[in-house]
Coordinates of C-alpha atoms and ligand atoms in Angstrom, one line a residue:
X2 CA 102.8 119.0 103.3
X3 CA 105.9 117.2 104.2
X4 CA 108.7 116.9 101.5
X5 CA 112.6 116.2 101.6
X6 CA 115.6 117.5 99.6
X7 CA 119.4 116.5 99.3
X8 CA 121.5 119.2 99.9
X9 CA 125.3 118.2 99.6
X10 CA 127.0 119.7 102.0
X11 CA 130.6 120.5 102.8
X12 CA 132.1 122.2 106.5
X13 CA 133.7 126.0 106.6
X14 CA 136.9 126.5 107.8
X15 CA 140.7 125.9 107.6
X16 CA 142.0 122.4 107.0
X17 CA 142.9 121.5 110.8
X18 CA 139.2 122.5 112.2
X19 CA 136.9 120.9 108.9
X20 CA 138.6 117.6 109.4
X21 CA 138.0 117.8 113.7
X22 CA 134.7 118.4 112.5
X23 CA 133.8 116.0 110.4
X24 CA 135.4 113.3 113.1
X25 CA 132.7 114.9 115.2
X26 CA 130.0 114.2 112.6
X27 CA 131.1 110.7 112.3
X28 CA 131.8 109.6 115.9
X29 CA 128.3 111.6 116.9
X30 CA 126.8 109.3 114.5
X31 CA 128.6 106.0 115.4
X32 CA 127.2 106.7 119.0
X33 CA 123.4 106.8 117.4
X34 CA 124.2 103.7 116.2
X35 CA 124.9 102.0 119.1
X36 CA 122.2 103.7 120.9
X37 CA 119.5 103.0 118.5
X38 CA 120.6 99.1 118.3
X39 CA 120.5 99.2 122.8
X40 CA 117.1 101.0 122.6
X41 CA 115.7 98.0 120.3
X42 CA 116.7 95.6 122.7
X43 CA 116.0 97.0 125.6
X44 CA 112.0 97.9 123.7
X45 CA 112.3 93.9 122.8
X46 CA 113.4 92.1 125.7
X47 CA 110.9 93.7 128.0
X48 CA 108.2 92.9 125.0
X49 CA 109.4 89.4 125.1
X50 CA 109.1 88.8 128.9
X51 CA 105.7 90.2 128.8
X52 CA 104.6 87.4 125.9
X53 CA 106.5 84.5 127.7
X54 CA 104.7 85.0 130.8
X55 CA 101.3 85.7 129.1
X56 CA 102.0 82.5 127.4
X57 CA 102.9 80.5 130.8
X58 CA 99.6 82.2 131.8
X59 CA 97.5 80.7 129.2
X60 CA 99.4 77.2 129.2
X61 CA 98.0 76.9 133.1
X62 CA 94.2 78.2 132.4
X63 CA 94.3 75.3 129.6
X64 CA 95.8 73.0 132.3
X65 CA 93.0 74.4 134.5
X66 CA 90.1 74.1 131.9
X67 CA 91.0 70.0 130.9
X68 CA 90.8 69.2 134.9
X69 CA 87.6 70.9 135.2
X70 CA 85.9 68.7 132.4
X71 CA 87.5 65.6 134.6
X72 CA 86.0 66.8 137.5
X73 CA 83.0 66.9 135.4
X74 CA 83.1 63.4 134.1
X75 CA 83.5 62.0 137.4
X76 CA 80.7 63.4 138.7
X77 CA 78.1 62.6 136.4
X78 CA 79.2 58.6 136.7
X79 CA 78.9 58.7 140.7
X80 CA 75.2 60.2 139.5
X81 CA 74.3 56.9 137.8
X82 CA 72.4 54.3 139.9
X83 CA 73.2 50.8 141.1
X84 CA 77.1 51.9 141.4
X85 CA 79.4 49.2 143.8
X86 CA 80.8 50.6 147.0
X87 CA 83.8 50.4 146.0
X88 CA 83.4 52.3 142.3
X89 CA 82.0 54.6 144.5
X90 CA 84.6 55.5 146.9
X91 CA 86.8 55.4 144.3
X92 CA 85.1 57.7 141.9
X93 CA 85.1 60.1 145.0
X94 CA 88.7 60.0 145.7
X95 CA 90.0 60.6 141.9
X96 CA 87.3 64.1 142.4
X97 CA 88.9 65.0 145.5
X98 CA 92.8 64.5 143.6
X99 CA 91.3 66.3 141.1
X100 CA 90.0 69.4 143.1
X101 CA 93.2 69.4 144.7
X102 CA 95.2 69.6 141.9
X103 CA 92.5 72.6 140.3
X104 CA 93.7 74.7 143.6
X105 CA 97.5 74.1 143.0
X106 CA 97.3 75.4 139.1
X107 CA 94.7 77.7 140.3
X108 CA 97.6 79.5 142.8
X109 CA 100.3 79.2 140.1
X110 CA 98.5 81.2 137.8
X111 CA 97.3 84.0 140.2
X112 CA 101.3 84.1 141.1
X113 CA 101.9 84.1 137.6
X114 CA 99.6 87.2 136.8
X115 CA 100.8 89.6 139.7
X116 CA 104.5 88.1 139.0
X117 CA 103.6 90.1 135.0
X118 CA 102.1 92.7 136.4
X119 CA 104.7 93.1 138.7
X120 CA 107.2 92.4 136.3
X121 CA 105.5 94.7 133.7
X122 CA 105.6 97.8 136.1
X123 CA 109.6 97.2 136.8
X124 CA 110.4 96.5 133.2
X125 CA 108.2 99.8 132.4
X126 CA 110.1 101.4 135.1
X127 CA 113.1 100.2 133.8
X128 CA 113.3 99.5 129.8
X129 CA 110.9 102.2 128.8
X130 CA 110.8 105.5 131.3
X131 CA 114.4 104.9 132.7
X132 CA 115.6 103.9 128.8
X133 CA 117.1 107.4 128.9
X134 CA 119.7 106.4 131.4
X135 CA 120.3 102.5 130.4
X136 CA 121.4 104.0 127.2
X137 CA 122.8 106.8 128.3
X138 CA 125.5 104.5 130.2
X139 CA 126.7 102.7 127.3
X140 CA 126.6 105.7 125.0
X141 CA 128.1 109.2 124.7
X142 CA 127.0 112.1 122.9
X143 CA 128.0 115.1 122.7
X144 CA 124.5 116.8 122.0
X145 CA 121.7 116.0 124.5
X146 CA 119.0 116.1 122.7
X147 CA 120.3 113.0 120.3
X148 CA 118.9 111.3 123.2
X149 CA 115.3 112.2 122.8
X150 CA 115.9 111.7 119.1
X151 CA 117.0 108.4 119.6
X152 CA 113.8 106.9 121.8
X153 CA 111.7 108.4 119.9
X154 CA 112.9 107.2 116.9
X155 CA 113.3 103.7 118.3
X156 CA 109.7 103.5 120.0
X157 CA 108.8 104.2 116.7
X158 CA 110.1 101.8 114.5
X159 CA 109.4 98.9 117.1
X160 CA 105.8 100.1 117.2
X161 CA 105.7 100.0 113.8
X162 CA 107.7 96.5 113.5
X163 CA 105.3 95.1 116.3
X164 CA 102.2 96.5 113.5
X165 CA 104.0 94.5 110.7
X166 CA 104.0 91.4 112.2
X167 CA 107.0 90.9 114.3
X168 CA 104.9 89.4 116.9
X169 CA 103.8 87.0 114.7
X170 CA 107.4 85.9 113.0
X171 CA 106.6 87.4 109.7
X172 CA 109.7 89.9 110.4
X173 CA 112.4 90.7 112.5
X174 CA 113.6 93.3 114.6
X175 CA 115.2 96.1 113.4
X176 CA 118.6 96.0 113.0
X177 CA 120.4 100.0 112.3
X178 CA 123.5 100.0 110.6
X179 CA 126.6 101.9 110.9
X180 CA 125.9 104.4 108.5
X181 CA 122.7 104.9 109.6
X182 CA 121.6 108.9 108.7
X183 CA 122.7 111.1 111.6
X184 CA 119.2 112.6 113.3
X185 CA 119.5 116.4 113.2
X186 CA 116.6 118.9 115.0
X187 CA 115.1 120.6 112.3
X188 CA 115.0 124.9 112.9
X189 CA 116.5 124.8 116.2
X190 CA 120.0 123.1 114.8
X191 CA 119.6 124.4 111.5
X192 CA 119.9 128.0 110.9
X193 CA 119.6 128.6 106.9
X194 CA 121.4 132.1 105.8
X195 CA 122.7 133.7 103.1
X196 CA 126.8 134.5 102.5
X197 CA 127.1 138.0 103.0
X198 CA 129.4 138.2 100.0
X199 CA 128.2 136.0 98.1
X200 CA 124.9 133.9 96.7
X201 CA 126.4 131.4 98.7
X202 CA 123.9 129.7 101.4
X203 CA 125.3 128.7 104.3
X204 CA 123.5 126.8 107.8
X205 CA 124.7 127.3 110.9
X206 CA 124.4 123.7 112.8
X207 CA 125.5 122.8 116.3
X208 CA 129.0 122.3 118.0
X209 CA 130.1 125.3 116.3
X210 CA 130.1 123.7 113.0
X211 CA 129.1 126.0 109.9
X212 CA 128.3 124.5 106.3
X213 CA 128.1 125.4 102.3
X214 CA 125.1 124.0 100.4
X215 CA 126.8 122.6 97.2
X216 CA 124.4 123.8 94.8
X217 CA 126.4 122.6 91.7
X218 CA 127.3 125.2 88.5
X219 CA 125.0 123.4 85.9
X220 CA 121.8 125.2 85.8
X221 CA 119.9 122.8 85.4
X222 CA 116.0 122.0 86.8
X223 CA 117.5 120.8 89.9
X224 CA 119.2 123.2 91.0
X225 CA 117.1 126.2 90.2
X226 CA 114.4 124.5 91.9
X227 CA 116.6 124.0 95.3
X228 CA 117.7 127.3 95.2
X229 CA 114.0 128.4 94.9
X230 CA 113.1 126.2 97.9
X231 CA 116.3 127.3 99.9
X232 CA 114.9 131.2 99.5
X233 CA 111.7 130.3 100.9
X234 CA 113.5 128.6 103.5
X235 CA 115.6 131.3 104.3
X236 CA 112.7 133.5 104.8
X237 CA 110.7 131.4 107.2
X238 CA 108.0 130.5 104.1
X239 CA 108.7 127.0 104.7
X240 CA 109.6 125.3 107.9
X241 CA 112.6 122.7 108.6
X242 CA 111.1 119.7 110.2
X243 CA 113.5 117.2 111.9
X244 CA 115.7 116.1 109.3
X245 CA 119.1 113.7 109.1
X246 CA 122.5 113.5 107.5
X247 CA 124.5 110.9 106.0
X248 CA 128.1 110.3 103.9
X249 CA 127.4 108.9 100.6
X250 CA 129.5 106.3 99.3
X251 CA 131.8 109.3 97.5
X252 CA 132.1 110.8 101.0
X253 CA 130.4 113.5 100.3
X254 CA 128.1 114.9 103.2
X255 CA 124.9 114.8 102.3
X256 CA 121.6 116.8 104.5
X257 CA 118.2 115.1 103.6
X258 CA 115.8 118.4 104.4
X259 CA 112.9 118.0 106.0
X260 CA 110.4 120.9 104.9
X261 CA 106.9 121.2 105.6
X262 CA 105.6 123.4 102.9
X263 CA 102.1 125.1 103.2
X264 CA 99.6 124.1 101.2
X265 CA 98.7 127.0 98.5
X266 CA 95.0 127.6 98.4
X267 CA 93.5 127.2 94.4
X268 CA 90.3 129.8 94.7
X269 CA 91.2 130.2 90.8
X270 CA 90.0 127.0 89.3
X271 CA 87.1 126.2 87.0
X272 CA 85.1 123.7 88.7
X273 CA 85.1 119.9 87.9
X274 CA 87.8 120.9 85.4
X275 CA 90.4 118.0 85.2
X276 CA 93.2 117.1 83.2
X277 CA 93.6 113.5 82.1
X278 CA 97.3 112.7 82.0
X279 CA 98.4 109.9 79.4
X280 CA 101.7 108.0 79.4
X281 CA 102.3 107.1 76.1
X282 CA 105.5 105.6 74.1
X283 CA 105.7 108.3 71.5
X284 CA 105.9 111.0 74.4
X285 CA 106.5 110.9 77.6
X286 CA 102.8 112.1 78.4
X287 CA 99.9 113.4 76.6
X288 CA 97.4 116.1 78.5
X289 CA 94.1 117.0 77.7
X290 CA 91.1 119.0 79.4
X291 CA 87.5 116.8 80.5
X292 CA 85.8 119.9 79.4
X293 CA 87.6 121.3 76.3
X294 CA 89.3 118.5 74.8
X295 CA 91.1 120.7 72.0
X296 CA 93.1 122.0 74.7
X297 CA 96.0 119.4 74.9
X298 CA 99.5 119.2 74.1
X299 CA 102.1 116.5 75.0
X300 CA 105.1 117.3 77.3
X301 CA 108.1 115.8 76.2
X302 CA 109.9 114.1 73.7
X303 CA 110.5 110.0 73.8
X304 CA 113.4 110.0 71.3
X305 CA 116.2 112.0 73.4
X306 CA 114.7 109.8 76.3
X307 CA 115.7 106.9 74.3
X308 CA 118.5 108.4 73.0
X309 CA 120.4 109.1 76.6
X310 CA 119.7 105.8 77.8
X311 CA 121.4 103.9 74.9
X312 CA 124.4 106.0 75.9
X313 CA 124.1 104.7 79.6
X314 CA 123.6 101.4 78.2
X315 CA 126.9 102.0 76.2
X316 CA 129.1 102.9 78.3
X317 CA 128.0 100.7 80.6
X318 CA 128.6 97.8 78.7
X319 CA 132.0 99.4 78.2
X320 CA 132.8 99.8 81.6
X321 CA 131.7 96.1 82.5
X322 CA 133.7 95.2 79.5
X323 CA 136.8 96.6 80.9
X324 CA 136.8 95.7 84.4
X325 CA 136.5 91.8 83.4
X326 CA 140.0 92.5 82.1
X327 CA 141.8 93.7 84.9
X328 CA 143.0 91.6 87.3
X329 CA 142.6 93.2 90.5
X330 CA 144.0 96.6 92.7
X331 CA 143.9 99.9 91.9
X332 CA 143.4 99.3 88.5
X333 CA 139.6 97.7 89.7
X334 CA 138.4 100.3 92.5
X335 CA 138.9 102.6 89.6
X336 CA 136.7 100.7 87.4
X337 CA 134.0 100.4 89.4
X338 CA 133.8 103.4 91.0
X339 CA 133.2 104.6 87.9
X340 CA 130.3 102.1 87.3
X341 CA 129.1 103.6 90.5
X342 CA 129.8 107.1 89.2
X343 CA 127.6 106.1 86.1
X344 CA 125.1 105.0 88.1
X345 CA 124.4 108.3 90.2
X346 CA 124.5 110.0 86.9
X347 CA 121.9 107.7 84.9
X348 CA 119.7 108.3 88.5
X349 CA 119.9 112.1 88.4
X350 CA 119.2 112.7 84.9
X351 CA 116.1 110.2 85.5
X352 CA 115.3 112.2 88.2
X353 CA 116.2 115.8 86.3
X354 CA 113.6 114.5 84.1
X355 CA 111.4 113.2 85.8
X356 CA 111.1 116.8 87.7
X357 CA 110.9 118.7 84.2
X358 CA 107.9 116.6 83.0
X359 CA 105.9 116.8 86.6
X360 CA 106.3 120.9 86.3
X361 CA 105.4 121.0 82.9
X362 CA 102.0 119.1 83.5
X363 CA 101.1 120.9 87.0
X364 CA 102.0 124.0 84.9
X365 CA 99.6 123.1 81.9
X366 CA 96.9 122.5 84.9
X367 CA 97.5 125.9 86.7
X368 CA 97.7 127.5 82.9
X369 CA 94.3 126.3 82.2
X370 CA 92.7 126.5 85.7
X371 CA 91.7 122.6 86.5
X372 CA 90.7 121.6 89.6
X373 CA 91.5 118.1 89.7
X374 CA 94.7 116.1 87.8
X375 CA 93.9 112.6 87.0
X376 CA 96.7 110.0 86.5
X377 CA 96.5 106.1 85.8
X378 CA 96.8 104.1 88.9
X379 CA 99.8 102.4 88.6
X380 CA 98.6 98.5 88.6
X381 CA 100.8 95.0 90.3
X382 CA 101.8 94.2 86.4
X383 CA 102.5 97.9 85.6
X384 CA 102.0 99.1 82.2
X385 CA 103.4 98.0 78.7
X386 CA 102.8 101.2 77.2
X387 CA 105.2 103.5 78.7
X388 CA 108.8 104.9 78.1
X389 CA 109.5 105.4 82.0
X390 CA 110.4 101.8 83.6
X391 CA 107.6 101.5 86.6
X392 CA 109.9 102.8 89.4
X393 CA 110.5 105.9 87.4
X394 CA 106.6 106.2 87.1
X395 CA 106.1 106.0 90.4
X396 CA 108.1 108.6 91.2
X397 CA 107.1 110.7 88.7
X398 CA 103.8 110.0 90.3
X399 CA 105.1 111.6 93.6
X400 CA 106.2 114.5 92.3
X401 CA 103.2 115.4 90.0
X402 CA 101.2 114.9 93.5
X403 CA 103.4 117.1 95.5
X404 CA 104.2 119.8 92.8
X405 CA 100.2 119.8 92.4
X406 CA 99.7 119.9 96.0
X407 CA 101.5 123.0 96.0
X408 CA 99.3 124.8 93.8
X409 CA 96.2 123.5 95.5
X410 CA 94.9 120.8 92.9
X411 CA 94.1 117.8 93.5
X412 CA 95.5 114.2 91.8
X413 CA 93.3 111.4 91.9
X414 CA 94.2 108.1 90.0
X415 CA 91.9 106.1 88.0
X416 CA 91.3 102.3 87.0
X417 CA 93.4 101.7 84.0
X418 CA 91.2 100.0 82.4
X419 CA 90.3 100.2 78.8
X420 CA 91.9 104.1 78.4
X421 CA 93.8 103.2 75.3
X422 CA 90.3 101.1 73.8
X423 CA 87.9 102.9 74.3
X424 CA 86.1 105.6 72.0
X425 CA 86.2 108.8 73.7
X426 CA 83.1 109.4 71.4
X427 CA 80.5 107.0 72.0
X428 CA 82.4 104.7 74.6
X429 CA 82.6 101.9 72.2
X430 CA 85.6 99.0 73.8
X431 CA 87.1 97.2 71.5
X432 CA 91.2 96.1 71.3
X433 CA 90.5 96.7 67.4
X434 CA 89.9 100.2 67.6
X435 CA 93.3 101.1 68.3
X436 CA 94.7 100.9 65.2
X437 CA 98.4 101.5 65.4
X438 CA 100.6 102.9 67.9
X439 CA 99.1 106.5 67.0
X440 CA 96.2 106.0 65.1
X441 CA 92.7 105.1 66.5
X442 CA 89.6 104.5 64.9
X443 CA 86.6 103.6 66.1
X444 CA 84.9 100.4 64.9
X445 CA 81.7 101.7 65.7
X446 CA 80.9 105.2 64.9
X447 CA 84.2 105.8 62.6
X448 CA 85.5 108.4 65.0
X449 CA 89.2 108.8 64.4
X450 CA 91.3 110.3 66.1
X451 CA 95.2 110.0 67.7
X452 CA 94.8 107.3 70.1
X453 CA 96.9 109.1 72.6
X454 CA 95.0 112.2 72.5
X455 CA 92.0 109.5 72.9
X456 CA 93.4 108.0 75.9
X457 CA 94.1 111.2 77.7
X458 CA 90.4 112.2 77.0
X459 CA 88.9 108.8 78.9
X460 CA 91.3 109.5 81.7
X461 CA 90.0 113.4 82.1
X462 CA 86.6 112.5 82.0
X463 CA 87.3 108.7 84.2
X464 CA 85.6 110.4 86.9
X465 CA 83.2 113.1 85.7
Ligands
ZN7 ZN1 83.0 105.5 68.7

């Protein structure tokens, strides 16, 4: 399985050679630019010859097509009896203008076709196996591979834009931008090891150029996590796909990690065993077993959720507040960089959270030996029920898939349907039965019970 992490990153050496180095980063990736932008052209001029003279093509067999009904006409009223000489004679003449014309469109288009085909094998020739050295004129850079990254990457996204309807007007082509990630080969440019003196991990990249991983001091999920992952890394567990790196709008020098992780094989489960997962507003989920619904516990508290995003929201405000009164200059920049600051922190402690709930539920799964996890599909209109705004839930989503994945169950997702009203009992649906936010009861056989527990129960046994 395929998975990416942001390492922040930061160059080894003395002042003089980190700042040579980083030029290097930076000019090796304003070359990609411009390479990337000349391969699209050169992929979508040679695309649109091709349709111009396919559409020539077909403008001259519908030329070709109305003459031949003429032709047609004309001869069925020389068949009708009784005709003057003259009609006649006439009649024939318009047939014979007519033929002649047929034979003139008739030529044009099979000049047409080879001039395509002809064309078609030059541009090939040209635009797609000689793109290497078209681009290779106009560009320069200092590693050669970044020149197979480049096509490929570029072939790629046309194919793909072509697929999305490009042909057709719905889009346009695409358009890379300066800061577009740097492409980096994955083990062959990145060689992971550990600080002989320290804990430090360090990767050997090309040019010469040696980095720190910036793990940050806070132990927090995150971190731990990355330093797990980096381990496995450094002992060949995992393996570095093609990757890429970027600046980040605080300059910092960030790799996203390519890893492909191998799959972990569950022999342990119980069969059909599946825990139902329930996003609730009181917690942040609700688990129980299909098979054993006693077994369940919810993961997470709503309140320092809540809590943590009134502060956001506070300072925000604040912030906002502020930088309406200042007039412009340095007094500004520093304003909103700290909005920006505040954003990156509201994202990562979304994101902190997000990855503590996801390993507390795969772990509750392993704990109790499920084969299967089942989550609510997230729907167009998203759900009303639930602390985390949809994006988060999506993502949350992700990494309950992947962090399951990894321990060899499976997620599947369910029809949202009626979870919250239905009687987990006897499968009575009625709005009613949920009584409050906590409590549900059911209107048919009395059943009571707390409706989140209730919820997580129809979504474990959604499938069974
Ligand atoms: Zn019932």
């Amino acid at each position: 399985m395929k998975t990416t992490r942001k390492l922040k990153l930061t160059i080894i050496g003395d002042e003089e050679t980190r700042k040579e180095q980083y030029k290097i980063i930076r000019e090796e990736q304003y070359q990609q630019y411009k390479a990337l932008n000349l391969c699209m052209t050169l992929l979508n001029t040679h695309n649109i010859l091709n349709s111009y003279n396919t559409g020539a093509e077909n403008k001259l067999n519908a030329q070709i097509d109305s003459i031949d009904k003429k032709i047609e006409q004309a001869k069925k009223e020389l068949e009708k009896k009784g005709l003057k000489e003259s009609k006649v004679s006439k009649l024939k003449e318009t047939i014979e203008f007519l033929e002649n014309d047929r034979e003139k469109l008739k030529d044009e288009y099979l000049n047409s076709s080879k001039f395509r085909s002809d064309i078609d094998e030059k541009m090939k020739e040209m635009y797609i196996k000689d793109m290497y050295t078209v681009v290779q004129n106009q560009v320069n850079f200092r590693a050669r591979d970044m020149m197979s990254l480049v096509t490929q990457r570029a072939r790629k996204d046309f194919k793909n834009s072509l697929k999305n309807g490009m042909a057709k007007g719905e889009r346009s082509l695409t358009n890379y931008k300066r800061d577009f990630p740097l492409m980096t080969r994955g083990e062959r440019w990145l060689k992971f090891e550990y600080d002989k003196d320290s804990d430090d991990i360090l990767i050997n990249w090309i040019h010469g150029i040696k980095f720190k991983v910036l793990l940050g001091y806070k132990k927090n999920e995150n971190s731990i996590e990355l330093r797990h992952t980096l381990h496995k890394v450094i002992n060949k567990e995992y393996k570095i796909c093609d990757s890429s790196m970027q600046f980040d709008r605080n300059n910092n020098l960030i790799l996203n990690l390519t890893l492909d992780i191998p799959d972990k094989q569950n022999n342990n489960y119980i069969e059909k065993r599946t825990l139902g997962v329930d996003l609730g507003i009181k917690y942040p989920a609700y688990v129980c077993l299909n098979d054993d619904t006693y077994i369940r516990s919810h993961i997470g508290e709503s309140l320092e959720l809540l809590k943590q995003r009134e502060q956001f929201k506070d300072r925000r405000k604040r912030l906002q507040q502020q930088l309406k009164n200042v007039k412009g200059g340095k007094g500004r920049n520093k304003k909103l960089s700290a909005l920006n600051k505040l954003s990156d922190n509201e994202r990562n402690f979304a994101r902190t959270y997000n990855h503590m709930i996801s390993k507390r539920i795969v772990e509750f799964a392993k704990k109790h030996r499920c084969e299967f996890i089942n989550l609510e599909k997230l729907t167009k209109d998203g759900f009303d029920n639930n602390i985390l705004s949809n994006w988060s839930y999506y993502e949350l989503q992700n990494m309950i898939e992947y962090k399951a994945k990894r321990e060899g169950i499976e997620v599947r997702y369910i029809d949202p349907a009626y979870t919250s009203q239905k009687c987990s009992r006897c499968g009575y649906i009625d709005k009613e039965n949920r009584q409050t936010q906590e409590k549900f009861k059911c209107l048919k056989c009395e059943f009571e019970i707390n409706a989140d527990h209730n919820a997580a129960i129809n979504i474990a046994r959604a499938l069974d």
